[in-house]
Coordinates of C-alpha atoms and ligand atoms in Angstrom, one line a residue:
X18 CA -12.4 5.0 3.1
X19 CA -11.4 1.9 4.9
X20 CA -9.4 0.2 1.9
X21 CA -6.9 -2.8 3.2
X22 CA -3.3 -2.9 2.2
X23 CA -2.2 -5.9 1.6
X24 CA 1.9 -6.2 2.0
X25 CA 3.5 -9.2 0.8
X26 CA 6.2 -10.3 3.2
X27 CA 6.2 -10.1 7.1
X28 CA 10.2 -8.6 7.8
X29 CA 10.6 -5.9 9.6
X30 CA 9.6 -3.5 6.8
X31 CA 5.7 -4.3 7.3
X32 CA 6.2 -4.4 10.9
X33 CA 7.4 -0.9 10.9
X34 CA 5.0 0.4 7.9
X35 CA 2.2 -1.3 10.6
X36 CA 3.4 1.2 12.9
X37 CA 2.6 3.9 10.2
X38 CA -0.9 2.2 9.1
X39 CA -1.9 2.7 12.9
X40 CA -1.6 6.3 13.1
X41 CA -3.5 7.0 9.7
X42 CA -6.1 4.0 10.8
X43 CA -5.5 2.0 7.7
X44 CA -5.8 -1.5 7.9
X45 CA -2.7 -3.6 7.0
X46 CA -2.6 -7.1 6.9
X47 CA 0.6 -8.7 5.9
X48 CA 1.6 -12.3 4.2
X49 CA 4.2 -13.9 6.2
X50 CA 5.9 -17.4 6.0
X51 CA 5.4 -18.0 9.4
X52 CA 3.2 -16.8 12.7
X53 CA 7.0 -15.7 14.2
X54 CA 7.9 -13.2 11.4
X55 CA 8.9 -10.0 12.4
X56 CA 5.4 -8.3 11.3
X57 CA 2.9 -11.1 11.9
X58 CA 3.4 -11.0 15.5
X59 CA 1.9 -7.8 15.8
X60 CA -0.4 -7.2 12.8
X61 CA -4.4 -8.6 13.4
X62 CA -5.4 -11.2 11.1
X63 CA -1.7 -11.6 9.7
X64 CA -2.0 -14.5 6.4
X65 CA 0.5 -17.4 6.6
X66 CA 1.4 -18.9 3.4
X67 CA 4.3 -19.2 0.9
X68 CA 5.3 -16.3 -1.8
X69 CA 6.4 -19.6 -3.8
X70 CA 3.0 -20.5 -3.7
X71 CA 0.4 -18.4 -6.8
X72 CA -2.5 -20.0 -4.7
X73 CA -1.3 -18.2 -1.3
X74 CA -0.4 -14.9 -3.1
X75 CA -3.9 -14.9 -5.0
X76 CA -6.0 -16.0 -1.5
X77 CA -4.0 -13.3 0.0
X78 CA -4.6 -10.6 -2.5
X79 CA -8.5 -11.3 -2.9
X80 CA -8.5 -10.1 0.8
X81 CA -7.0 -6.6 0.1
X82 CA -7.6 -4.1 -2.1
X83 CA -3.8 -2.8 -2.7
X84 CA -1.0 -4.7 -2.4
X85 CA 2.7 -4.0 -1.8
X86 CA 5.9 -5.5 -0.6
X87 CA 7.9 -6.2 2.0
X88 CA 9.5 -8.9 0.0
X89 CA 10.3 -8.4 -3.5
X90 CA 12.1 -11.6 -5.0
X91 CA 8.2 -13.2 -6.3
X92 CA 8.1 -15.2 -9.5
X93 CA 7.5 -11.9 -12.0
X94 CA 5.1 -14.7 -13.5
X95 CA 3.1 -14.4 -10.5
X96 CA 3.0 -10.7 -10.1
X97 CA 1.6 -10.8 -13.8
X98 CA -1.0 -12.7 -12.9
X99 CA -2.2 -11.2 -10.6
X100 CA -2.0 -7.9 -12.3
X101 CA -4.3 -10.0 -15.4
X102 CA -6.5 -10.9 -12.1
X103 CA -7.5 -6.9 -12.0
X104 CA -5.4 -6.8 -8.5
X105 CA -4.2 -3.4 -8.0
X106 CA 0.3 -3.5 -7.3
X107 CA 2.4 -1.3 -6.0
X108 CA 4.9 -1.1 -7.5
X109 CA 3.5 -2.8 -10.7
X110 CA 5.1 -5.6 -11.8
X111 CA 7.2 -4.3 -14.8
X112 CA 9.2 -2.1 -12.1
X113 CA 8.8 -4.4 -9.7
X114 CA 11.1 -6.8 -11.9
X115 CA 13.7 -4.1 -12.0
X116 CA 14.2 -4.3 -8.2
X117 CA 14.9 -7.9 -8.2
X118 CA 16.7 -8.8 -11.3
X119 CA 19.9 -6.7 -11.0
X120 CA 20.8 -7.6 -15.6
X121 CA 17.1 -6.1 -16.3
X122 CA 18.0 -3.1 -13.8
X123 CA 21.3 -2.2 -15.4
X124 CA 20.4 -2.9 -18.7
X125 CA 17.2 -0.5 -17.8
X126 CA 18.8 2.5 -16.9
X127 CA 21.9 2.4 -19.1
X128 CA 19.2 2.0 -22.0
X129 CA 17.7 5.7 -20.7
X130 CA 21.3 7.3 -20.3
X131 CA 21.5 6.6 -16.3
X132 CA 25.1 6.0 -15.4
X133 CA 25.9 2.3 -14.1
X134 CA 28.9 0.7 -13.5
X135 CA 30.4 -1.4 -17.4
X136 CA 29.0 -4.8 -16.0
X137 CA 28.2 -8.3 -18.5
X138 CA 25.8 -11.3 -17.9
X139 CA 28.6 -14.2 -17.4
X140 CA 27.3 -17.6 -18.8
X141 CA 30.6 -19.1 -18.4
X142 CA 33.9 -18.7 -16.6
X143 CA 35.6 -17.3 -19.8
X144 CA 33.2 -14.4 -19.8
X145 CA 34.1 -13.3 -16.5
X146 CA 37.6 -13.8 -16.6
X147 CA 37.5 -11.9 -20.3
X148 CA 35.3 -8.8 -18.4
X149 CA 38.5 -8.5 -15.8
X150 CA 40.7 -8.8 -18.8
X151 CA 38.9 -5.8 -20.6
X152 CA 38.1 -3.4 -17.1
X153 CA 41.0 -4.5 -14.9
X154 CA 41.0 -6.7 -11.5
X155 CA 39.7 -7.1 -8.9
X156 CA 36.2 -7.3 -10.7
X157 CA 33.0 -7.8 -8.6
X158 CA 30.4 -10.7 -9.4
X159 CA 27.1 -10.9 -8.2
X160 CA 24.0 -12.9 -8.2
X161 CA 21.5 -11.4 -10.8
X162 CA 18.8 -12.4 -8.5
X163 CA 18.0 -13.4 -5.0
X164 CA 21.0 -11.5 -3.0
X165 CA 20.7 -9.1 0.0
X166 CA 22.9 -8.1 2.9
X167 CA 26.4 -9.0 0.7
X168 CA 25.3 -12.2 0.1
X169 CA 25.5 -13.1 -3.4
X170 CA 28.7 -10.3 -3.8
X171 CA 31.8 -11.4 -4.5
X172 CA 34.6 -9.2 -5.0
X173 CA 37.3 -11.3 -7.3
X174 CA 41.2 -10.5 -7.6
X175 CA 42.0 -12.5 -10.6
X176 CA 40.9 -15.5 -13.2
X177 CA 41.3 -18.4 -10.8
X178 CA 39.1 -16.3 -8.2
X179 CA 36.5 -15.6 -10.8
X180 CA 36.4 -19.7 -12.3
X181 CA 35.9 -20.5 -8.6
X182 CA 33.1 -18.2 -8.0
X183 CA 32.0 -18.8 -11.9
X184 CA 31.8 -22.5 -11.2
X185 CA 30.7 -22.7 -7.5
X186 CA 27.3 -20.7 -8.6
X187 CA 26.6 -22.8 -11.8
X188 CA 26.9 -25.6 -9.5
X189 CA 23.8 -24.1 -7.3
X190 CA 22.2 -22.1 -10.4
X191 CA 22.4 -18.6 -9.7
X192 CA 22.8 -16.4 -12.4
X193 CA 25.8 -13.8 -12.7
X194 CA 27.0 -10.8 -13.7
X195 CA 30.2 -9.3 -14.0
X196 CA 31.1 -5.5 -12.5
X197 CA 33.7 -2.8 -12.5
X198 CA 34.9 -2.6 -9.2
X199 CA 34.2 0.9 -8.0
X200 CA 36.6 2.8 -6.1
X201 CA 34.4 4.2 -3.3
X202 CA 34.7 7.6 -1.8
X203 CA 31.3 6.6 -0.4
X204 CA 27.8 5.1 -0.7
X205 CA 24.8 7.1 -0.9
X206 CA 21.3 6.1 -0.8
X207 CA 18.0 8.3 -2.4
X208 CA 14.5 7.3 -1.3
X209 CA 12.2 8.8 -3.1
X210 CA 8.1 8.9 -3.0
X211 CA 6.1 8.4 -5.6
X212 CA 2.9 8.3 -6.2
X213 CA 0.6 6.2 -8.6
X214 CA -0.1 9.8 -10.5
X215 CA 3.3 11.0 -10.6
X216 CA 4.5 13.2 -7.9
X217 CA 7.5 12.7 -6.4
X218 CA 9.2 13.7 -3.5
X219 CA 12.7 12.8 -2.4
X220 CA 14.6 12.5 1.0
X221 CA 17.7 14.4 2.2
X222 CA 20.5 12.2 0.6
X223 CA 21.6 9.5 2.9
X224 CA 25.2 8.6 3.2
X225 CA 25.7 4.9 4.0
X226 CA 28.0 2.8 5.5
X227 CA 28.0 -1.2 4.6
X228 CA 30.4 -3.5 6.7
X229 CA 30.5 -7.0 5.6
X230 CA 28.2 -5.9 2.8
X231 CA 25.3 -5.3 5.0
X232 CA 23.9 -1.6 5.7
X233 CA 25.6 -0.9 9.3
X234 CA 25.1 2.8 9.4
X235 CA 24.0 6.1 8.1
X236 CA 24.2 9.9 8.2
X237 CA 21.6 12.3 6.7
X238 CA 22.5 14.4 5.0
X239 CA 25.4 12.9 3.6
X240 CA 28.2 13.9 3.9
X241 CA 30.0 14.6 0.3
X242 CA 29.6 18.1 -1.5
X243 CA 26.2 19.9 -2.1
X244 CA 26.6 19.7 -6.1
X245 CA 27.2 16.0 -5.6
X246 CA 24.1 15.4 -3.2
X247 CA 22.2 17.5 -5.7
X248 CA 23.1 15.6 -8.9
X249 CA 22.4 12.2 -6.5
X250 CA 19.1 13.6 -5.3
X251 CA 17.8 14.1 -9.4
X252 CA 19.1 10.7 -10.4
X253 CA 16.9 8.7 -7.5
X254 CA 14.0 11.4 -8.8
X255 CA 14.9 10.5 -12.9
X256 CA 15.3 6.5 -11.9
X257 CA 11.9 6.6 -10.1
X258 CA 10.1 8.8 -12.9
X259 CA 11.5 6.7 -15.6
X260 CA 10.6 3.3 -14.6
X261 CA 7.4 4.4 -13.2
X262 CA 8.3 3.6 -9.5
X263 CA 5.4 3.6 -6.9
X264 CA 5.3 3.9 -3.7
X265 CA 8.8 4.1 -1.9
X266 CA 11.7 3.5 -3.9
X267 CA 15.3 3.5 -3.0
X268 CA 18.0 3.8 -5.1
X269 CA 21.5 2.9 -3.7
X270 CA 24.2 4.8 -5.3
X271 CA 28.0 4.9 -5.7
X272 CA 30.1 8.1 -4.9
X273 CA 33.4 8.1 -6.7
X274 CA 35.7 10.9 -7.7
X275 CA 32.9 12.9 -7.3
X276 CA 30.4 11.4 -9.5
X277 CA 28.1 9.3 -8.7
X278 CA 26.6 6.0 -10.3
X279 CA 23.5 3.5 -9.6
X280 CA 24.0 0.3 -7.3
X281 CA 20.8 -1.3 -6.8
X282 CA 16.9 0.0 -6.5
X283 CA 14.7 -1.5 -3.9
X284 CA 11.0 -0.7 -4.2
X285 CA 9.7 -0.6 -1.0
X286 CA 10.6 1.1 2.5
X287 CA 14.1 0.4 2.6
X288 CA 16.7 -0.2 5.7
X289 CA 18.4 3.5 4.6
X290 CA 15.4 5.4 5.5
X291 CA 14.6 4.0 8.7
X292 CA 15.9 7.7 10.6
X293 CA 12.8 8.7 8.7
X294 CA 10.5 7.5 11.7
X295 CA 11.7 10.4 14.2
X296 CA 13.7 12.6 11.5
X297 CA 11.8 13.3 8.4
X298 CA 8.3 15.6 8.9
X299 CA 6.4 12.2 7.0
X300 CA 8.9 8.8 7.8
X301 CA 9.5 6.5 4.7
X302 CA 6.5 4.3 6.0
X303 CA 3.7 7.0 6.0
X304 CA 4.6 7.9 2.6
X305 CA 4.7 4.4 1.6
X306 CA 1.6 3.6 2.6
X307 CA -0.3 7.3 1.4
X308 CA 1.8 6.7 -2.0
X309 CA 0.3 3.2 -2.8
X310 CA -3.5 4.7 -1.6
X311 CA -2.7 7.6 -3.9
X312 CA -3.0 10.1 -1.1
X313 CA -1.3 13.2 -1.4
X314 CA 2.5 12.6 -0.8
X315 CA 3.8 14.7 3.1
X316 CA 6.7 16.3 3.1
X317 CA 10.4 14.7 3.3
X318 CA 12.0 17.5 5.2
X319 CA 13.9 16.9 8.1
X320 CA 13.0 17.7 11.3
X321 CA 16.5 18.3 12.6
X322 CA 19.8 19.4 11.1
X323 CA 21.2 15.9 11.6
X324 CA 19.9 11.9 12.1
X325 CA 21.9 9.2 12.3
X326 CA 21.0 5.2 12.5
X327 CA 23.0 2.4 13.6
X328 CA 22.4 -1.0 13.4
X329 CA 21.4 -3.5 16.7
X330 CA 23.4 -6.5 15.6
X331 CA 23.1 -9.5 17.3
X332 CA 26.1 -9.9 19.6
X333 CA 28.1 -12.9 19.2
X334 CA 27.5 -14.1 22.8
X335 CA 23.8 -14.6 21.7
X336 CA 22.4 -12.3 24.2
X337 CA 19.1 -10.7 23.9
X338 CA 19.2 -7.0 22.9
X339 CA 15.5 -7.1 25.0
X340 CA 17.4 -7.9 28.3
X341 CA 19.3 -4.6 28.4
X342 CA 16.6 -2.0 27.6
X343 CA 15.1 -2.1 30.7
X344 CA 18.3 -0.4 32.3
X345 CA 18.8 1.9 29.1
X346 CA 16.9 4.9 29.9
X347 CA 17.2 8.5 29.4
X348 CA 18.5 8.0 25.9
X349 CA 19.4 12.0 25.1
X350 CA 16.5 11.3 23.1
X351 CA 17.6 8.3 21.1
X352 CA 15.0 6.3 19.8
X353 CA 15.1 2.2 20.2
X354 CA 13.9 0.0 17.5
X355 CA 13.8 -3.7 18.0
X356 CA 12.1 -6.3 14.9
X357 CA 10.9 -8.9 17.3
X358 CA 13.6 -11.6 15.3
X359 CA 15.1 -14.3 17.8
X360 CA 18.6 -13.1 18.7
X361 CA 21.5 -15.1 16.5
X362 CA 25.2 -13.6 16.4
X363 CA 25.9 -11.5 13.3
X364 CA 21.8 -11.3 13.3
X365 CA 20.1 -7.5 11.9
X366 CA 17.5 -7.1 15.5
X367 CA 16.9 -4.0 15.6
X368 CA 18.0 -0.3 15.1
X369 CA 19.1 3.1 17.1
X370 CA 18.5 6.4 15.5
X371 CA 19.4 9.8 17.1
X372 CA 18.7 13.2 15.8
X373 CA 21.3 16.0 16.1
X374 CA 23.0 19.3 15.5
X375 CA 25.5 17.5 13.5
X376 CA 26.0 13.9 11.7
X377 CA 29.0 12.8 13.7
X378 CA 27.4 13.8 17.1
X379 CA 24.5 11.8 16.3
X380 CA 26.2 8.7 15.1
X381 CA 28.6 9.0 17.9
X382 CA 24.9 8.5 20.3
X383 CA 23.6 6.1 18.7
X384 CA 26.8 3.6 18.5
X385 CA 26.7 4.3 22.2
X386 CA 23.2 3.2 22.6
X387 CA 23.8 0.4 20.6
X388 CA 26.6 -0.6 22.4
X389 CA 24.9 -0.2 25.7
X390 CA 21.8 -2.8 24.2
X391 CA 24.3 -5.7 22.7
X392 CA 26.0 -5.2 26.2
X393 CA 29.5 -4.0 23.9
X394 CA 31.6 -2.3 26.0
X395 CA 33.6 -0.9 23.2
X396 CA 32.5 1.8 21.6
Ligands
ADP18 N1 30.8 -2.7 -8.2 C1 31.1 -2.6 -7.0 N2 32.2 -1.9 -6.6 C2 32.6 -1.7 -5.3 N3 31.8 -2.2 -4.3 C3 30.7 -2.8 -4.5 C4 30.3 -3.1 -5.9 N4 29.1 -3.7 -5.9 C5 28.8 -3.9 -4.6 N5 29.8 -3.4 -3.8 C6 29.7 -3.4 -2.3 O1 28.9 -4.5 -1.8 C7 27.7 -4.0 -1.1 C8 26.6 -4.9 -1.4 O2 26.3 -4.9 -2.8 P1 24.8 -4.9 -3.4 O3 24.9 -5.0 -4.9 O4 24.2 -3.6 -2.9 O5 24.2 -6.2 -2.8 P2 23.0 -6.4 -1.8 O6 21.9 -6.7 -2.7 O7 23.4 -7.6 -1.0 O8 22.8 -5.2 -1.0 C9 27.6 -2.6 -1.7 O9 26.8 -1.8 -0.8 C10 29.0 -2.1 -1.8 O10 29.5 -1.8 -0.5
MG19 MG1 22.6 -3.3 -1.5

């Protein structure tokens, strides 16, 4: 009884798996970079230090006796050591490395049969222009490590595109690969949790909705046909089996012509299952948290036939979301989230999730809340 979970990072992610620790009266204590992050405003006793740092991460982790992450991209070389150290990870660092190196992750799961899109490692602007040659243009290159939110994505329509994107990342070091570009009939997301002894249990499928390469909204259950969310649901559960996932994992996935392929992994609580907090009998961050204690895993059902989230994005007059809430009441049951991040335009602040009869009722509310909190009169 009484064990301390340590979570790396102090994003939104802990703040909201704080939330969780409450309830269960676990004590969480996160890392953060600053006293401002999202989670070390509210957390007692939050650390300060650098995940650049092996001396921070191995002060920080002395002082818990499980540690997880809000924050995956940490020097592998670190995570090992630690691991040497006798501290206890989850997820361990061998799957951790998947998450945040998206070469090892392909070549990973291709190597066990798992479909991903044909992709190369591109050393040099001939490879990627040869890659578009062989699988057609536009091609997609990304950063093998260090992107989120569409950042480090670039979709390319022909060999002068690629040589610029080729040369402008050698010129800052970051790594690429080289994609197919998928035709999209939608995005999909599967979090599933596991736990350090291997049971698993997955969510509902999520259907999500990127704009400007950022996670804007999403439906549960997704909308595509029940043999396709059944074939996505056992994927997320093979991925998480077969690379030993623990805790939460999510696996983004591709939908296209009715079959469906792996995007990315995260290994943590992930944006997608945020509708988890009010629509899922045990949200993403209880499960997270019982996972990594190796508690007995609660149930993903849904609580309602429908959820929907949408995002709180900061609204380009640089208003505060906070201002508004005080005249947004009586929600029809909407449910408020904001991440206690300064507002910026363009900015992720917070999140609206509404449960429902049906998906596009739901996401119809909770654009309308959103609206009503970033002060957008369109809807
Ligand atoms: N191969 C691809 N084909 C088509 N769209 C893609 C492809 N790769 C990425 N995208 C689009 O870009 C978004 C962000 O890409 P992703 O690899 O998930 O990066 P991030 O790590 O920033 O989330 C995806 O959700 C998808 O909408
Ligand atoms: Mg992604």
């Amino acid at each position: 009884v009484g064990q301390t979970v340590g979570m790396i990072g102090g994003g939104q992610l802990a703040r909201m798996t704080h939330q969780a620790a409450i309830a269960l009266d676990i004590k969480l204590r996160v890392l953060a970079a600053a006293p401002a992050d999202s989670a070390a405003q509210v957390t007692p006793d939050a650390a300060v230090g650098s995940v650049d740092s092996y001396e921070d991460l191995a002060a920080f982790a002395e002082s818990c006796d499980v540690l997880t992450f809000d924050h995956e991209v940490i020097d592998p070389a670190f995570l090992a050591k630690l691991h040497e150290h006798g501290h206890v990870l989850h997820p361990a660092p061998h799957a951790n490395l998947l998450a945040q190196d998206k070469l090892e992750q392909r070549r990973r799961l291709a190597a066990a049969g798992l479909p991903v899109p044909a992709h190369r490692p591109v050393e040099e602007p001939a490879d990627a222009v040869a890659f578009g040659e062989a699988h057609g243009w536009p091609l997609v290159l990304k950063a093998v490590r260090g992107g989120y939110d569409g950042r480090g994505v670039w979709v390319v329509d022909d060999p002068d595109d690629a040589r610029r994107v080729v040369h402008a990342a050698r010129a800052d070091g970051t790594r690429l690969l080289a994609e197919a570009h998928v035709a999209l009939d939608r995005e999909v997301a599967v979090l599933v949790a596991r736990s350090p002894g291997g049971a698993a249990l997955a969510y509902p499928l999520i259907e999500t909705v990127q704009r400007d390469g950022m996670l804007h909204e999403l439906v549960v259950p997704a909308r595509v046909p029940a043999p396709t969310a059944s074939a996505a649901v056992a994927l997320g559960l093979a991925i998480a089996e077969e690379i030993d996932a623990t805790g939460v994992m999510a696996a983004e996935l591709f939908v296209s012509g009715g079959e469906v392929s792996v995007n990315e992994l995260a290994l943590r609580p992930h944006n997608s299952g945020h509708w988890t907090i009010e629509g899922a009998t045990t949200s993403q961050f209880d499960n997270h948290l019982r996972a990594v204690l190796g508690w007995e895993l609660g149930p993903t059902t849904m609580v309602a036939p429908a959820a929907a989230t949408a995002n709180i994005i900061g609204p380009a007059d640089g208003s505060d979301p906070r201002a508004a809430l005080p005249g947004v009441s009586g929600l029809e049951g909407a449910r408020v989230h904001l991440y206690g991040k300064q507002p910026r335009p363009g900015r992720k602040l917070g999140h609206v999730t509404v449960l429902g009869e049906d998906t596009e009722q739901a996401l119809e509310r909770a654009r309308a809340v959103v609206a009503r909190v970033t002060g957008d009169k369109e809807t």
